XYZ file of C-alpha atoms in Angstrom:
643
model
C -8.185 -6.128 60.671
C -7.088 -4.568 63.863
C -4.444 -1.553 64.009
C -2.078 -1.772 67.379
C -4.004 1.125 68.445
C -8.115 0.048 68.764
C -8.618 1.127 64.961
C -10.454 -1.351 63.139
C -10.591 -1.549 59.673
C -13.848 -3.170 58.534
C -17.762 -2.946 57.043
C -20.449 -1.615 58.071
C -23.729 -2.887 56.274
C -26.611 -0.449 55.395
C -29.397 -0.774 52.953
C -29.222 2.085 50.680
C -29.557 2.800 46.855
C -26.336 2.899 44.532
C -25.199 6.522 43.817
C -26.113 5.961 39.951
C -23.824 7.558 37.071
C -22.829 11.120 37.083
C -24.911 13.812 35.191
C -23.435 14.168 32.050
C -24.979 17.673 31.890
C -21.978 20.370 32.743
C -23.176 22.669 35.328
C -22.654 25.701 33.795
C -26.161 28.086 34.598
C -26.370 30.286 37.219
C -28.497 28.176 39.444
C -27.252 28.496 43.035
C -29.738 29.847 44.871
C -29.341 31.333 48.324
C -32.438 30.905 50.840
C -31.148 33.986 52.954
C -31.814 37.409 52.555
C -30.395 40.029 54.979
C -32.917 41.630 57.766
C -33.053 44.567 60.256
C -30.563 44.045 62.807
C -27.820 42.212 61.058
C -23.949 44.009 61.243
C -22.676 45.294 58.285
C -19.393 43.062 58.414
C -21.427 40.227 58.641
C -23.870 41.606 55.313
C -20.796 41.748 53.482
C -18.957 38.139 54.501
C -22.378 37.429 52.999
C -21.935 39.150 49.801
C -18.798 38.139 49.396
C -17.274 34.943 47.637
C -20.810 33.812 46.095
C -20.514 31.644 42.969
C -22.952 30.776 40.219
C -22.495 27.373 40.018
C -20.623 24.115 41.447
C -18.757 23.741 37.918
C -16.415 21.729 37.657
C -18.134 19.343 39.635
C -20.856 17.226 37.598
C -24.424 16.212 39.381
C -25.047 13.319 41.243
C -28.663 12.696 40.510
C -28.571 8.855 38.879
C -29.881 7.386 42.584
C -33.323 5.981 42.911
C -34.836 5.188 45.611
C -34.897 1.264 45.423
C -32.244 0.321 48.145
C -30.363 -2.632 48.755
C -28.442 -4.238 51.087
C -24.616 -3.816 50.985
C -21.039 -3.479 52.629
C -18.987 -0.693 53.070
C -15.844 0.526 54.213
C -15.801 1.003 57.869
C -13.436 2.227 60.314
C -14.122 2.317 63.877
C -11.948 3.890 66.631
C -12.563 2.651 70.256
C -11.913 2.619 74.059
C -13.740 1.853 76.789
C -15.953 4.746 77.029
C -16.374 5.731 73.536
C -17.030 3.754 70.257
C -16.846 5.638 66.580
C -17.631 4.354 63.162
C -16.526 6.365 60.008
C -17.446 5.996 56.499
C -14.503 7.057 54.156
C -16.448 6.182 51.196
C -19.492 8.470 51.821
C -17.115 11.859 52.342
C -15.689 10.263 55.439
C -19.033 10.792 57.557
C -18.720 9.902 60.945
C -21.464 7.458 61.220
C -21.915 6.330 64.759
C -20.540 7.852 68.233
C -21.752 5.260 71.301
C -21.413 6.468 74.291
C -20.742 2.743 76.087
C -21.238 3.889 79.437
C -24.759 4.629 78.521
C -25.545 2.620 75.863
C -26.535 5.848 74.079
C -25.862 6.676 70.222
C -24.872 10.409 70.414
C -25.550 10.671 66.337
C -28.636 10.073 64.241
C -27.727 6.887 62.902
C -29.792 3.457 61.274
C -29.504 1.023 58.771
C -31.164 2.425 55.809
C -29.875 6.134 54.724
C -31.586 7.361 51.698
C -30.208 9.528 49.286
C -31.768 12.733 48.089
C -31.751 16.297 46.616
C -29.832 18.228 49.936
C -25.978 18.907 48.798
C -24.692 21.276 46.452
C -24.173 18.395 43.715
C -27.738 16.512 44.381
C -27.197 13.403 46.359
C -26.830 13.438 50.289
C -27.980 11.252 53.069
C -29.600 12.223 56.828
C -27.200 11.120 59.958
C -23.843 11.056 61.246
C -21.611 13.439 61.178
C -20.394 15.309 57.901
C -17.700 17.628 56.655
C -19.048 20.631 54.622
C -16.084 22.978 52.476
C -17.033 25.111 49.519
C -19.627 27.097 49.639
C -22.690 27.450 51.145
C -24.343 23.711 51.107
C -23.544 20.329 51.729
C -20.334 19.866 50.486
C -19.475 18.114 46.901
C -17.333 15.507 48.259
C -20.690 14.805 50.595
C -20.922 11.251 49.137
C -17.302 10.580 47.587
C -14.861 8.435 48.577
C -11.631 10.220 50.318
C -8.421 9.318 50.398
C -7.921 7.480 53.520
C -4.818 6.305 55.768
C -4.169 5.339 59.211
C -0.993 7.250 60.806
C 1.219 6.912 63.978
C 2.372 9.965 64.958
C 5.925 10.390 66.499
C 3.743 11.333 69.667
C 2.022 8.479 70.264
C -1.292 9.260 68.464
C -3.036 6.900 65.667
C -4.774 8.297 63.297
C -7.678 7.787 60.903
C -6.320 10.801 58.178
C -8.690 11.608 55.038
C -8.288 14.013 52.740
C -9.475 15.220 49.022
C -8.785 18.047 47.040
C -11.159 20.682 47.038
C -12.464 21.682 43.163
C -14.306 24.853 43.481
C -11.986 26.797 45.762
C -9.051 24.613 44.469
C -7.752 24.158 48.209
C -6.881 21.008 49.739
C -8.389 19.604 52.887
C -8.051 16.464 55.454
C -9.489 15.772 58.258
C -7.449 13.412 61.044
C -9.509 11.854 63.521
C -7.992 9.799 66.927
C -9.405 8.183 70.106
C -6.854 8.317 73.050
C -7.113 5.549 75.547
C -9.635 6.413 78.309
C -10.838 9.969 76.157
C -14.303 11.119 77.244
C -14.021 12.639 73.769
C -13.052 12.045 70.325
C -11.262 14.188 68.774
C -10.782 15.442 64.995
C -8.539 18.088 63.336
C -9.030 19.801 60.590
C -6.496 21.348 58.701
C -7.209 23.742 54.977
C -4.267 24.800 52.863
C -4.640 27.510 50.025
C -1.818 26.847 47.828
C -3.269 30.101 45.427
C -1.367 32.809 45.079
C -4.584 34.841 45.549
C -7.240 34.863 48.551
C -9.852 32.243 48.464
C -13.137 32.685 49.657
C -13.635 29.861 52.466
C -16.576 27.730 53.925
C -16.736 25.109 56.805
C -19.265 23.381 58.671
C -19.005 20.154 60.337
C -22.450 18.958 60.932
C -23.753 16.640 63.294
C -27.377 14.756 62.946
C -28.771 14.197 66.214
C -32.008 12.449 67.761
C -34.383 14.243 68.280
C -36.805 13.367 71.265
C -39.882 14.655 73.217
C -37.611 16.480 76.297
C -34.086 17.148 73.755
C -32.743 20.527 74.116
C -29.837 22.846 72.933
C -27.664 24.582 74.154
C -24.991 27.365 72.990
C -23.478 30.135 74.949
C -25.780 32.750 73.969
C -28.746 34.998 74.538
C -29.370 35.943 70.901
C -28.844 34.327 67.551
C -29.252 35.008 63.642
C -32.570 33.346 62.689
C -34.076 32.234 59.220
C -37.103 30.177 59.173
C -36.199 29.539 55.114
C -39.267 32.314 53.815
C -38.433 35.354 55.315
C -34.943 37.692 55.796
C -32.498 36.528 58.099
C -32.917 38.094 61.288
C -31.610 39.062 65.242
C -33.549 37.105 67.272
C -33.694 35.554 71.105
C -34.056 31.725 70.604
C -35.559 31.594 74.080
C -38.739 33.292 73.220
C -38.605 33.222 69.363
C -42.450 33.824 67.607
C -44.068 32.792 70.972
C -42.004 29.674 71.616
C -38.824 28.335 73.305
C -36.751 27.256 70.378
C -33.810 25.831 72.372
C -36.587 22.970 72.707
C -36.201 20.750 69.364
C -40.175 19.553 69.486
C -41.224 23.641 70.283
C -40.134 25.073 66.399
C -43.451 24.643 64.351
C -41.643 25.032 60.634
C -37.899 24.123 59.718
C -35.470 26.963 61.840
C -31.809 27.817 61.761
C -30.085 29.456 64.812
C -26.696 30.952 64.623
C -25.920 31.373 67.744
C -24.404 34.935 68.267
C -21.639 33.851 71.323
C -19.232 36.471 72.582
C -15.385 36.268 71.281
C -14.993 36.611 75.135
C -16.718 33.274 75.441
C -15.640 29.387 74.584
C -17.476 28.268 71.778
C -19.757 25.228 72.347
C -23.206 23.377 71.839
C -24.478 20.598 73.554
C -27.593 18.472 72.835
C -29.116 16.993 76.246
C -32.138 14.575 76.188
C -34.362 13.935 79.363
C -31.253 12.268 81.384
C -28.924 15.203 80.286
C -27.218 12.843 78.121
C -26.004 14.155 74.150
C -23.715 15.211 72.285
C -21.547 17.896 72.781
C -19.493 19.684 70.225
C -16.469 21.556 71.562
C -13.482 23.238 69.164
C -10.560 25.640 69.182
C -10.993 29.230 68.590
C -11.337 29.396 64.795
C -13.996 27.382 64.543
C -16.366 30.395 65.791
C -19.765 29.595 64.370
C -22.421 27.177 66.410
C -25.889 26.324 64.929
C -28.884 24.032 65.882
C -31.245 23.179 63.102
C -34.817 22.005 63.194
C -36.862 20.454 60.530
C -40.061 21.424 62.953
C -43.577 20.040 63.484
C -45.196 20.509 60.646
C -46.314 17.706 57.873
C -43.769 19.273 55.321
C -41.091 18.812 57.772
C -42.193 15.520 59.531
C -42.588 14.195 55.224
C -38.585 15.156 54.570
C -37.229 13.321 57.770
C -39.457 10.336 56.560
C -38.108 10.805 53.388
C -34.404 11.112 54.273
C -34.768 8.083 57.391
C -37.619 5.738 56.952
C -38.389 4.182 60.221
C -35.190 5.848 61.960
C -37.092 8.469 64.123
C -36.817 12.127 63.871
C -33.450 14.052 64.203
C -32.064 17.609 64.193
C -28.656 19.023 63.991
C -26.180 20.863 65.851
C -23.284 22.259 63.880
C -20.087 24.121 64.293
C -17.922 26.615 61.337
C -15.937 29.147 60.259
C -18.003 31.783 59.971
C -20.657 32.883 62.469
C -23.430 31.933 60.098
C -23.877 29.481 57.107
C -24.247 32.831 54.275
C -20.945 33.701 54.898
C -17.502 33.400 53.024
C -14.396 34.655 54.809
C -10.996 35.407 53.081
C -8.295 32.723 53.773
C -5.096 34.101 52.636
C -3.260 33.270 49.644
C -0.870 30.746 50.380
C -2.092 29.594 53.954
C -3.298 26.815 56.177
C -5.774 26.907 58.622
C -5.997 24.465 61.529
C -8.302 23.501 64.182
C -9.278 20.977 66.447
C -12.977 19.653 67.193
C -13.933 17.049 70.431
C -17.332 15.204 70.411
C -18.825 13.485 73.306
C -21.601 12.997 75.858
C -22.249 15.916 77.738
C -24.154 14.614 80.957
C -25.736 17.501 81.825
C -27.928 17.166 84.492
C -31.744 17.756 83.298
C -32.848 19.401 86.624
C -30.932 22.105 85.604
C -30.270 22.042 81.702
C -34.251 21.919 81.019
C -34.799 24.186 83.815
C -36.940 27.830 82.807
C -33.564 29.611 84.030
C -31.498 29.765 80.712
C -28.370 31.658 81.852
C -28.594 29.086 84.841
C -28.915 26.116 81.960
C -25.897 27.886 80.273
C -24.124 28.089 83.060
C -24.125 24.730 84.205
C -23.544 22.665 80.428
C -20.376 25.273 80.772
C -19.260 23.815 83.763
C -20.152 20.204 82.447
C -18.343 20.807 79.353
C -15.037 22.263 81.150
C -14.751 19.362 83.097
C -15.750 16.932 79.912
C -12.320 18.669 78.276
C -11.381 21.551 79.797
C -10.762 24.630 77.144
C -6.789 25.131 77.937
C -6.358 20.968 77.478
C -8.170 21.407 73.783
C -6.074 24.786 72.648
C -3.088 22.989 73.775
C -3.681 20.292 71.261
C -4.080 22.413 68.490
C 0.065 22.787 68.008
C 0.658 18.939 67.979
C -2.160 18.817 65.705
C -0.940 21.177 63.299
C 2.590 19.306 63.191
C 1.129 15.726 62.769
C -0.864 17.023 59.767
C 2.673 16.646 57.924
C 2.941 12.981 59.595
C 2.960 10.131 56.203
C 0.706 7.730 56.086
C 1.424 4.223 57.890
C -1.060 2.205 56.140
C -3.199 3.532 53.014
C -6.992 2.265 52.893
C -8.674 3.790 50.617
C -8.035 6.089 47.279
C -10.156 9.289 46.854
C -10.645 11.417 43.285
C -7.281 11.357 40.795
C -7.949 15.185 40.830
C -5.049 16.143 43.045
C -2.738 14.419 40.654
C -4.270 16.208 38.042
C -3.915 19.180 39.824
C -0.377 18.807 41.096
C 0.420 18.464 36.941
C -0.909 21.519 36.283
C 0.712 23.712 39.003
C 4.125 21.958 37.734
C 3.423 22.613 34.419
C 2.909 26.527 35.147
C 4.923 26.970 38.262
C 2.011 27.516 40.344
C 2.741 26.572 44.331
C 1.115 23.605 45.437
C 0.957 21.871 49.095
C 3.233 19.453 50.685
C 2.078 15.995 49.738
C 4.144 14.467 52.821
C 0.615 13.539 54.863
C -1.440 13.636 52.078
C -0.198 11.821 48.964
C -2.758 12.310 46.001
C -1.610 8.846 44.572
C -1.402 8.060 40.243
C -3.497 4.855 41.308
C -6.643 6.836 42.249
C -5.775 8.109 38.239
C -9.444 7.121 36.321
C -10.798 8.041 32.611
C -12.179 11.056 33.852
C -8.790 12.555 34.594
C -6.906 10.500 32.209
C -7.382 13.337 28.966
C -6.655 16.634 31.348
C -3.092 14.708 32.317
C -2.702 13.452 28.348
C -3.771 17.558 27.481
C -0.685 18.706 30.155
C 1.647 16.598 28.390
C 1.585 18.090 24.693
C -0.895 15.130 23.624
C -4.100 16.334 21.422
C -7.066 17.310 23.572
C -10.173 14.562 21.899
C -12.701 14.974 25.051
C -13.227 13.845 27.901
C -16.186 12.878 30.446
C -15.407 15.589 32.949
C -14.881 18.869 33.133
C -12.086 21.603 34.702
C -12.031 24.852 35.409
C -9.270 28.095 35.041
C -7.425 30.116 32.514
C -4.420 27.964 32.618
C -7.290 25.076 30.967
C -8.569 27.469 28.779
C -5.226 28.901 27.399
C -4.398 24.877 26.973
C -7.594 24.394 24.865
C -6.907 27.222 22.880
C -4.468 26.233 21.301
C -6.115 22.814 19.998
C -8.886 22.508 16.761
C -11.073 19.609 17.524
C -14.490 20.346 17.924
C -14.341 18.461 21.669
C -11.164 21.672 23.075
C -13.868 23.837 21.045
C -16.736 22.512 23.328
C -14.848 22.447 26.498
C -13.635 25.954 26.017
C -17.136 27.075 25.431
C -18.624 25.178 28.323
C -15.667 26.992 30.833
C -16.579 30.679 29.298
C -20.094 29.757 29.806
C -19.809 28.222 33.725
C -17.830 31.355 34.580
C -21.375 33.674 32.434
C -18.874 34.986 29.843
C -22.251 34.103 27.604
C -21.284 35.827 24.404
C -17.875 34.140 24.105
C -19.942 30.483 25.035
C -22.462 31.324 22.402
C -19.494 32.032 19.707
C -17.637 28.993 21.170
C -20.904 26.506 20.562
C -21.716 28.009 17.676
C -18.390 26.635 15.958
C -19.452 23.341 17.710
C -22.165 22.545 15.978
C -20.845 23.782 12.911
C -18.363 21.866 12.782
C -18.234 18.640 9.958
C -16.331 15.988 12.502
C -18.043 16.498 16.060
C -19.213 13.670 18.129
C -23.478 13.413 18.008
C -22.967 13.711 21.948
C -20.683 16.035 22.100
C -22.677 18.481 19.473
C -25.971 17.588 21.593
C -24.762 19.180 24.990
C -22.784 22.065 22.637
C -26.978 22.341 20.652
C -27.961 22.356 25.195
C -25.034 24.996 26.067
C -26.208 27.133 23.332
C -29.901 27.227 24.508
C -29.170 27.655 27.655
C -27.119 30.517 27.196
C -29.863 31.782 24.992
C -32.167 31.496 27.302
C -29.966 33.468 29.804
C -30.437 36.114 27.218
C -33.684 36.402 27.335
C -34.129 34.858 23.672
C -36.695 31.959 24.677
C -37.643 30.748 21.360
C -34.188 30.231 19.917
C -33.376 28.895 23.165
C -35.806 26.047 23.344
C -35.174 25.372 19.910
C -31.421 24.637 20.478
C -32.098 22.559 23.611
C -34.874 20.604 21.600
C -31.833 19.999 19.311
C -29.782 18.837 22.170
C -32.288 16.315 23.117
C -32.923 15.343 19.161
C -29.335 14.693 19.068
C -28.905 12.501 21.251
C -32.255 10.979 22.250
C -31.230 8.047 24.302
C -29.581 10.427 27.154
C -32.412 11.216 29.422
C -30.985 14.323 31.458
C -31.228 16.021 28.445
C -34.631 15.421 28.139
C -35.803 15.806 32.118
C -34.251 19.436 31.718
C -35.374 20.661 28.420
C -38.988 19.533 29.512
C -38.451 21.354 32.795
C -37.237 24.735 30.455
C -39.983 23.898 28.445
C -42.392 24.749 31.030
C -40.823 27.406 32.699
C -40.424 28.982 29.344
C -44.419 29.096 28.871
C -44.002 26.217 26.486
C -46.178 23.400 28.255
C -47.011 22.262 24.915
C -43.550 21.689 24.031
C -42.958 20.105 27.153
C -45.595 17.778 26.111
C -44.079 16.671 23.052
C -40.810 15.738 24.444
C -42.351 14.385 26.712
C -43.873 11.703 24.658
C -40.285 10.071 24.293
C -39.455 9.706 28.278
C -38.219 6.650 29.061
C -40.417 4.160 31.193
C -37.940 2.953 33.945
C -34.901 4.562 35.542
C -34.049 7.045 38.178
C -35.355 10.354 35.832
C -39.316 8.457 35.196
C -40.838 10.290 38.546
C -39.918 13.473 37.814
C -40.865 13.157 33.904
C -44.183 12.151 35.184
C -44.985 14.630 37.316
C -43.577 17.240 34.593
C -45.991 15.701 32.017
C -48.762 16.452 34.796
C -47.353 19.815 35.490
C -47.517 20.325 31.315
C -50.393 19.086 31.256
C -52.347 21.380 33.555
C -51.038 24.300 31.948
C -52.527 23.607 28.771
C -55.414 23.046 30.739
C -56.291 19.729 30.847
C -56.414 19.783 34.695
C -58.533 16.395 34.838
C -55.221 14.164 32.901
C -53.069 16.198 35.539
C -54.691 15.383 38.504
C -54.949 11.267 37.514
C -51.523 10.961 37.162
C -51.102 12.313 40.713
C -53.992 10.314 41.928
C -51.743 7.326 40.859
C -48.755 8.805 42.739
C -45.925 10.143 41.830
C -42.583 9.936 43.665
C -39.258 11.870 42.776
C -36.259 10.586 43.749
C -34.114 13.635 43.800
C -36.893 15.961 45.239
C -35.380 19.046 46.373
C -35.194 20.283 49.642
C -38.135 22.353 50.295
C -39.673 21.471 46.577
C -43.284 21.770 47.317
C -44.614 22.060 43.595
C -46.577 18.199 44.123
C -48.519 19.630 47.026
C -49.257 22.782 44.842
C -50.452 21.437 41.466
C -52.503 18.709 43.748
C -54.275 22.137 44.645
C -54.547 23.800 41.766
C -55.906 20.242 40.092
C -57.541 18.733 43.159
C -59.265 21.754 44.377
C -60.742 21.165 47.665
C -59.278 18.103 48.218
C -56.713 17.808 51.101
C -53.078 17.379 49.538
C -51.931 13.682 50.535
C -49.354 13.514 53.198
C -46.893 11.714 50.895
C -46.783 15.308 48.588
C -46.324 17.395 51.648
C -42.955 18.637 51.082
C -43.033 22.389 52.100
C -40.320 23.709 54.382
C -42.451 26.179 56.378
């Protein structure tokens, strides 16, 4: 269906695996971890935007590690906004990823894009797929709506503009987002603006990166506005460094960086902030934004096997890629304070720089910089993009014309509670969380604001208002939830009391006393008390033997515990198909070797193991294969290592 304005509403087919059920496991460890540590030459302001706003965990949110990697082919919702110079395809069901930019004059695809995305272990809630472009809000990480539907709309503006508009509430900083994309008639550019509201009455500690996938070729190179940058290389401290002449190479070449690289580019207040990606005709993508969005990044995955294995992994057949990437902060291990009750508003423009290669891959870089500046001004000049920024901010308020597509129910859910206590809340007039995007996960938190008794639910929620709610009901399910939100926000005594009375009591559910026997462990184990915690998560498992995360993670504490023989014997009741048999396998090998039987170990890897929701960087395949294949070169297919 065609929109008067060149939006089309349609598919777009990919081959892909299905998402898979949610983790039933609440996330409630302290298992973030944070790849950066601070070097010599770093600002103190920036150290502590870095120290600041850091959270444990991505509770409420629940895992999204059911995907496999057996793909299929299928249809998804597909917008696509086009002229004649420019042609863009977004994804509102996968977090609203822009998934193809074509630059029609050249035939060119500015973004990483093919036909067969493949999820894996990258975001902060598991599942995450290579190419396009993406919206990241949270924390540091891809974001937790990374692969969620949004709530989607087209909108005329009273100013002539139509707009693709999504939007989502936010869970872990409890703000609520949108992003509204348009495509004027005869626009070198496309443009999208982004708009975060804090309806809090307290500050909120805020993250945003839009990041853009792009191909990666023999001759591509970046460029930012900058002589220096903050460097990680993912194994030692973050660092000052000159991407020019960084550990003996040019880094500013993609093919140069021998092991995956970030680059923060360190570009003056004084200057406009920018990056452009140019290939061996000059041609790629540029990103452009208003003032607040001060941070600009390129990302390599490098030349090595590890990092040659993950883009394999993420895009079989699709080539290699890096990124480019704009946000908030200067770098991606920062928070910064938005302000209790406030918006903030930019706008970001995307298209083909044509730089021209004599001069962007010339050995002059301030002559390089130079010149993509003076491409870029007259691409959009800086004065024409800040001047959009005010219309921008007054369209955000613009209703929808034409719904598409419903998002999560947890803005309704949400706006209930903030009525219920007379907390502020945001003007629904351009973003209407609507009851029909209402499911069973929300269902019992709405039923709970309403006076009706609390029996469970499949989900999970987060802040004292909840907990003062669930307090004041006696089933054993308030009693568990209660528990599990003391123990996501490490109040571990009161979660140890709280699933305690859980399992105690006569009337709980089996699966609702087998995550309360989990909760308990883990906690316990938090303690330092590893016995009594393995015992309670063997419980959990015992409990409820037929749910298999259970079972992949108390094998996996099992181990790290120095219990490989325990790991063992839970182990003997994995299941033979499903999404969790890889990595039971190669935790049986892993158990295995450490109760020395290194010659069992090294057969099962012989007859190849594959994990579908490998983490990024996860190189323990390649370094058991070494410890139980000595000598033997580790097969490419293991080679996961980041550096």
């Amino acid at each position: 269906m065609v929109d008067p304005a060149n939006i089309t509403v349609t598919t777009v087919s990919l081959t892909m695996a299905d998402i898979g059920p949610l983790n039933p496991l609440p996330v409630v460890a302290a298992e973030l971890d944070q790849p950066y540590t601070v070097g010599e030459g770093v600002p103190e302001e920036l150290q502590a935007s870095a120290r600041y706003g850091v959270v444990p965990n991505v509770f409420p949110y629940l895992m999204q590690d059911g995907y496999s990697r057996r793909a299929a082919p299928k249809e998804l919702p597909a917008v696509v906004l086009e002229n004649a110079k420019l042609k863009a395809t977004v994804i509102p069901s996968l977090g609203g990823r822009i998934w193809e930019l074509l630059d029609k004059t050249t035939g060119k695809q500015l973004l990483h894009t093919h036909g067969a995305p493949q999820l894996a272990n990258i975001a902060l809630r598991k599942a995450w797929f290579a190419g396009g472009l993406e919206w990241n809000i949270g924390t540091r990480g891809h974001s937790p709506t990374s692969c969620d539907p949004l709530h989607t709309a087209i909108v005329h503006t009273p100013d002539g503009k139509h707009v693709l508009r999504m939007w989502e509430f936010e869970r872990l900083r409890e703000v609520v987002f949108q992003v509204d994309i348009w495509l004027p008639q005869d626009s070198d550019v496309l443009f999208a603006a982004v708009r975060i509201r804090n309806p809090n009455n307290h500050d909120v500690p805020m993250y945003w990166w839009s990041n853009a996938a792009i191909p990666e070729t023999d001759r591509t190179r970046v460029i930012a506005p900058a002589h220096e940058a903050y460097g990680s290389d993912y194994t030692s401290d973050i660092t000052r460094v000159r991407p020019t002449a960084h550990e003996g190479y040019d880094g500013t070449w993609l093919v140069n960086s021998p092991h995956a690289a970030d680059f923060f580019f360190d570009i003056d207040p004084s200057e406009r902030r920018w990056v452009v990606a140019a290939d061996d005709d000059g041609d790629g993508l540029a990103m452009l934004s208003t003032g607040l969005l001060r941070g600009k990044k390129l990302f390599v995955w490098g030349q090595g096997q590890g990092g040659k294995r993950w883009q394999e992994w993420l895009s079989p057949g699709a080539g290699p890629y890096a990124e480019i990437q704009a946000g908030l902060a200067q770098t991606q291990f920062e928070h910064l304070a938005m302000p209790a009750r406030t918006q903030w508003a930019w706008v970001e423009a995307y298209g083909n720089g044509h730089l021209d290669p004599s001069t962007s891959h010339g050995s002059d870089w301030d002559a390089a910089v130079a010149h993509a500046g003076q491409r870029l001004e007259e691409l959009l000049p800086h004065e024409h993009l800040e001047a959009m920024l005010p219309a921008a901010i007054n369209n955000a308020d613009v209703p929808p014309s034409r719904m598409l597509l419903t998002g999560s129910g947890w803005g309704v859910v949400e706006r209930a509670r903030r009525r219920k206590t007379g907390g502020g809340w945001v003007d629904e007039s351009g973003t209407p969380f609507v009851a029909e995007s209402v499911t069973p996960e929300q269902e019992p938190w709405l039923g709970l604001l309403k006076g009706k008794a609390f029996d469970g639910a499949p989900s999970f929620v987060a802040g004292a208002d909840w907990e003062q709610l669930l307090e004041s009901q006696e089933s054993p399910e308030a009693l568990f939830h209660l528990a599990t939100m003391r123990h996501a926000r490490q109040d571990l005594k009161g979660a140890r009391d709280g699933y305690r009375r859980v399992v105690s009591a006569e009337s709980v559910r089996p699966g609702t006393k087998a995550l309360a026997h989990r909760g308990l462990g883990l906690a316990l184990l938090a303690a330092g008390a590893n016995q009594d915690g393995l015992a309670e998560v063997t419980k959990g498992v015992q409990t409820a033997p037929s749910t298999t995360a259970l079972l992949t993670e108390a094998v996996t504490l099992a181990i790290r515990r120095d219990d490989p023989g325990l790991a063992l014997e839970l182990a003997e009741s994995a299941p033979k198909e499903g999404a969790a048999v890889g990595r039971l396998t190669f935790l049986k090998a892993l158990a295995l070797a450490r109760v020395g039987n290194a010659a069992e170990a090294a057969a099962i890897l012989r007859d190849g193991v594959e994990i579908p929701d490998l983490r990024e960087g996860e190189d323990a395949i390649s370094a058991l294969w070494e410890e139980v294949c000595p000598g033997e070169p580790v097969p490419a297919a293991y080679q996961f290592g980041m550096h």
